[in-house]
PDB file of C-alpha atoms in Angstrom:
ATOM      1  CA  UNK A  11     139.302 136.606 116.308  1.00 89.00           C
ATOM      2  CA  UNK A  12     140.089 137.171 112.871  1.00 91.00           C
ATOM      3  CA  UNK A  13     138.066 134.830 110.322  1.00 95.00           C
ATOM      4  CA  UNK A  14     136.752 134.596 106.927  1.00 97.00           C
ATOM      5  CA  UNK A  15     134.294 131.669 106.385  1.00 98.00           C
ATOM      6  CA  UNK A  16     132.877 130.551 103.057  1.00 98.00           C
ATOM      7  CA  UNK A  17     129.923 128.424 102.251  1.00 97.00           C
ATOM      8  CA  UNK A  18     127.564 127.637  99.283  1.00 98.00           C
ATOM      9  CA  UNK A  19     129.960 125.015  97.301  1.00 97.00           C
ATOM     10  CA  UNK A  20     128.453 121.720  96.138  1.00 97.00           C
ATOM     11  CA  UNK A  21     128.366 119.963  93.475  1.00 98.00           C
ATOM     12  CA  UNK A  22     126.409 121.113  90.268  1.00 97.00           C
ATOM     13  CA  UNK A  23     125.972 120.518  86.696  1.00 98.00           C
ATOM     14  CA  UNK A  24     127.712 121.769  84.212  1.00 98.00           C
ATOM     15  CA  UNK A  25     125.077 125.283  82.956  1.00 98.00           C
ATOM     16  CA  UNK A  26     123.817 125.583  86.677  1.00 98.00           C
ATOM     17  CA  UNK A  27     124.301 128.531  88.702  1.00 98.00           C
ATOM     18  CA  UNK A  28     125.869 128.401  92.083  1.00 97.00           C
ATOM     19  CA  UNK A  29     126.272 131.629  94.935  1.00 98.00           C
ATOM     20  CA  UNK A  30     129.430 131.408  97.054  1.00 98.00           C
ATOM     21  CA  UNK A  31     129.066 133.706 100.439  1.00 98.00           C
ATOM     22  CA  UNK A  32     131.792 134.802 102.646  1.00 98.00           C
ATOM     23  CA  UNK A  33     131.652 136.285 106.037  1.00 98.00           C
ATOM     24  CA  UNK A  34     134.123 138.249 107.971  1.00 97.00           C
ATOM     25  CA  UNK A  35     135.109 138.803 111.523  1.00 96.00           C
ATOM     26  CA  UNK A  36     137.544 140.475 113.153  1.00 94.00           C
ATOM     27  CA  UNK A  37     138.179 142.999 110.746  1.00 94.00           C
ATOM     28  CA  UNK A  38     137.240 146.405 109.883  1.00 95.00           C
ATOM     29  CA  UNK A  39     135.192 144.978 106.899  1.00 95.00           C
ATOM     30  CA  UNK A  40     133.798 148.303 105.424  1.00 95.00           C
ATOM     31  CA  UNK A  41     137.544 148.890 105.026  1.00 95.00           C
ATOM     32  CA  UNK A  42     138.561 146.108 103.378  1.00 96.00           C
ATOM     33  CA  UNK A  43     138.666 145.263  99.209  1.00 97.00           C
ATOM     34  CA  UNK A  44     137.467 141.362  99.205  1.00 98.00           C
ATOM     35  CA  UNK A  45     138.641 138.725  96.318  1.00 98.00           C
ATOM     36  CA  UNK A  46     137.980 135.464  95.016  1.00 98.00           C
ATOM     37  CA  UNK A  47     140.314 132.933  94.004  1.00 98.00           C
ATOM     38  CA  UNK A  48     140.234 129.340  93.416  1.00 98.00           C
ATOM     39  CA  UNK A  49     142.474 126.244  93.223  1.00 98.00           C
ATOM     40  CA  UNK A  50     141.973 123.177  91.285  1.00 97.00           C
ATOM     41  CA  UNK A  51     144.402 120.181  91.880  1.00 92.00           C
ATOM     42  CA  UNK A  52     147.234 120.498  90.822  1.00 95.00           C
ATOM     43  CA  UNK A  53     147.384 123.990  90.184  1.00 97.00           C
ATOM     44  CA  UNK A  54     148.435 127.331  91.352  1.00 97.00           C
ATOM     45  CA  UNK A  55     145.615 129.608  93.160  1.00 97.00           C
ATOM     46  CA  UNK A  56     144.065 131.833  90.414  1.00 98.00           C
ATOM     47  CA  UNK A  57     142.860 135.255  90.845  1.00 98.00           C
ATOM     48  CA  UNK A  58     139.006 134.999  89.770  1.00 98.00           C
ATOM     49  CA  UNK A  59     137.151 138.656  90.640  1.00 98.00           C
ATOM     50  CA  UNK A  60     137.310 141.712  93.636  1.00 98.00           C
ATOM     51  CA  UNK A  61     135.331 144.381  94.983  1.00 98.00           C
ATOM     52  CA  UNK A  62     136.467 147.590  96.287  1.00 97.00           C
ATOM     53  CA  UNK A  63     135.876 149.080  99.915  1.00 96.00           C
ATOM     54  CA  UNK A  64     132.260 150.435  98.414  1.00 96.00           C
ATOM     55  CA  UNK A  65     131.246 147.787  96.243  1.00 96.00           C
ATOM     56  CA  UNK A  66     131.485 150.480  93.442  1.00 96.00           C
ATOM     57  CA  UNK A  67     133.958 148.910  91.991  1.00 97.00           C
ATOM     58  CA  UNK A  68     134.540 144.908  90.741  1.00 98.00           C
ATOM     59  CA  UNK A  69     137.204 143.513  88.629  1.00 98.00           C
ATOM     60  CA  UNK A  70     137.120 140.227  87.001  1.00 98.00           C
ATOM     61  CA  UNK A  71     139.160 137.394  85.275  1.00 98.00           C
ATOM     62  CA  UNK A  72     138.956 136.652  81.624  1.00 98.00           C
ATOM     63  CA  UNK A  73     138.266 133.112  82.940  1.00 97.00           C
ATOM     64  CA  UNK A  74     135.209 133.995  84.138  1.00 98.00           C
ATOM     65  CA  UNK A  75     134.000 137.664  83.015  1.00 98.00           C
ATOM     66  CA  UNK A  76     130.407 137.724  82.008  1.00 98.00           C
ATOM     67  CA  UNK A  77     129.357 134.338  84.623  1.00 98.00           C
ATOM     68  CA  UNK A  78     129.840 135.980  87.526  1.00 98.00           C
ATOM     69  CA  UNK A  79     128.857 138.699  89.751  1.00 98.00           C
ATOM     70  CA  UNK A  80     130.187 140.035  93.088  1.00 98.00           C
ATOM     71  CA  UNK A  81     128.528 142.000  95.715  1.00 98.00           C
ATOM     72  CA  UNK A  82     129.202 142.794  99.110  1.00 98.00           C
ATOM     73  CA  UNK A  83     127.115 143.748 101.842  1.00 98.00           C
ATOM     74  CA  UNK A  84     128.964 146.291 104.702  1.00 97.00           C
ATOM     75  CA  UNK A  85     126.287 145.846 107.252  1.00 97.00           C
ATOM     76  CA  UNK A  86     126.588 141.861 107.430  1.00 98.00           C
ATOM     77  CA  UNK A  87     130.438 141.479 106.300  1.00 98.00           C
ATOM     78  CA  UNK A  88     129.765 139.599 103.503  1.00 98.00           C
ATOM     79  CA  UNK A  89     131.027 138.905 100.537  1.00 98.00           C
ATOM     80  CA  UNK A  90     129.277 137.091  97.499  1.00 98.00           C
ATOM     81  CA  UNK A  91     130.299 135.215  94.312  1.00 98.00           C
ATOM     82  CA  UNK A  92     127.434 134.393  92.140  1.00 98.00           C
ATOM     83  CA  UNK A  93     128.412 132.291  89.009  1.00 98.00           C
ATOM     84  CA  UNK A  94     126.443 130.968  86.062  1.00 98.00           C
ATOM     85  CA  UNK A  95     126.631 129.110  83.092  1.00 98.00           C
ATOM     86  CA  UNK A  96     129.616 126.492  85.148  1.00 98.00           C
ATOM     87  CA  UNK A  97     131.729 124.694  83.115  1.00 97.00           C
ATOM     88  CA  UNK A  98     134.079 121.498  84.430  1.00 96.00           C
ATOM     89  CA  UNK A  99     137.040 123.770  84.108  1.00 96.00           C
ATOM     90  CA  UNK A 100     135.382 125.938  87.288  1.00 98.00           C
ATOM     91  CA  UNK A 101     136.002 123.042  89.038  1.00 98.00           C
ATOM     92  CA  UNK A 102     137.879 123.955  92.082  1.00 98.00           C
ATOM     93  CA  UNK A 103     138.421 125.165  95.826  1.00 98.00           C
ATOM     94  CA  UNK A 104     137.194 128.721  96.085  1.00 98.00           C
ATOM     95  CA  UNK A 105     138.355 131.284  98.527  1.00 98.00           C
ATOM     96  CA  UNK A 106     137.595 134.504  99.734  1.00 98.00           C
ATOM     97  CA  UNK A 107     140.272 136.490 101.112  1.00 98.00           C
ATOM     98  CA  UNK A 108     140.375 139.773 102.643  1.00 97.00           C
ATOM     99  CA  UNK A 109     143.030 142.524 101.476  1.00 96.00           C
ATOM    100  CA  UNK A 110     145.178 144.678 104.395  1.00 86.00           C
ATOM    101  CA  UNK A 111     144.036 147.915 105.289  1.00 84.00           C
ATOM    102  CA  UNK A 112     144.775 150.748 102.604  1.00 80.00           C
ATOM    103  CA  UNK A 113     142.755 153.725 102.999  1.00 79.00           C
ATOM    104  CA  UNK A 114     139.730 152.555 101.148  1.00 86.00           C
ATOM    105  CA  UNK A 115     141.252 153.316  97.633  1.00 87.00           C
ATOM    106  CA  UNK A 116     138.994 152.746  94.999  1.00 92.00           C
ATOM    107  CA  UNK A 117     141.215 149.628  93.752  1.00 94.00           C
ATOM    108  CA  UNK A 118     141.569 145.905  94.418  1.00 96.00           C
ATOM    109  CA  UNK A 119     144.533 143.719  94.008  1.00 96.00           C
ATOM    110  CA  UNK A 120     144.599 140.579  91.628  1.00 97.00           C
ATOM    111  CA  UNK A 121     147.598 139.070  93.124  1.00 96.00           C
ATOM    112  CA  UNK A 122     147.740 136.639  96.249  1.00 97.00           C
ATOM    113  CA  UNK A 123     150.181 139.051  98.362  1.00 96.00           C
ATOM    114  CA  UNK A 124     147.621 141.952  97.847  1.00 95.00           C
ATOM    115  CA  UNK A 125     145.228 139.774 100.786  1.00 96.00           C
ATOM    116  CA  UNK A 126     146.073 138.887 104.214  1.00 96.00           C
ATOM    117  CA  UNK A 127     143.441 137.069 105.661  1.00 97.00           C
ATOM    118  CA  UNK A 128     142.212 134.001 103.441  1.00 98.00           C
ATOM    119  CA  UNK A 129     139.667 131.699 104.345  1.00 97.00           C
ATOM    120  CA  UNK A 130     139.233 127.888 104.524  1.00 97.00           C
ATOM    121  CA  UNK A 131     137.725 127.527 101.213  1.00 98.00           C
ATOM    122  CA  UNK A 132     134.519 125.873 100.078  1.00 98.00           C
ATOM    123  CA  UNK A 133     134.528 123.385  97.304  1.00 98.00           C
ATOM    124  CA  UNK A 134     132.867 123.401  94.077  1.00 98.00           C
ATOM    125  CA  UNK A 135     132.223 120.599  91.778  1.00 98.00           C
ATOM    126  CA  UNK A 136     130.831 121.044  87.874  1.00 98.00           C
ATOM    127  CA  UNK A 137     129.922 117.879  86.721  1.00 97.00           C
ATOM    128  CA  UNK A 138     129.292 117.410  82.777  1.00 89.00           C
TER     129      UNK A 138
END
């Protein structure tokens, strides 16, 4: 069964810090470049940061470049989003997602259609 499953949302305070996790099954993992995106209400799903294959590689949005940090472990299919210094704006659904098999290229995809598998999302609220 194919399944990505994040966990860690809450609510915080606006300054806090806050890890997001995401585990994968069903897929070849090791493989696979991993993203984060979130939603807020009312508006589209944004692109927020991926890792390559390796984890040698991460990219990240201007929206959140220098707050957060992603790693990914190979051995326990995870993924993790570690943000700091939250604002209300970061307010949102987050979701991991898991990008289709491409020959482990040393690239990840900032765009919805480059992932395949998404998860269920785990919530995040910044309170100020």
């Amino acid at each position: 069964q194919v399944e990505a499953v994040e966990s860690g949302g809450g609510l915080v305070q606006e300054g806090e810090s806050l890890t997001l996790s995401c585990t994968v099954s069903g897929l070849r993992f090791p493989r696979l470049a991993m993203a984060w995106f979130r939603q807020a209400p009312g508006k589209e799903r944004e692109w927020i940061s991926c890792i390559i294959w390796s984890g040698g590689r991460t990219k990240y949005a201007e929206s959140v470049k220098g707050r957060a940090t992603t790693s990914r472990d190979n051995y326990k299919n995870t993924v993790v989003l570690q943000m700091s210094a939250l604002k209300s704006e970061d307010t949102a659904m987050y979701y991991c997602a898991a990008a289709r098999e491409s020959g482990m290229i040393p690239d990840c995809g900032e765009q919805v259609d480059d992932y395949s598998t998404w998860g269920q999302g785990t919530e995040v609220t910044v309170s100020s």
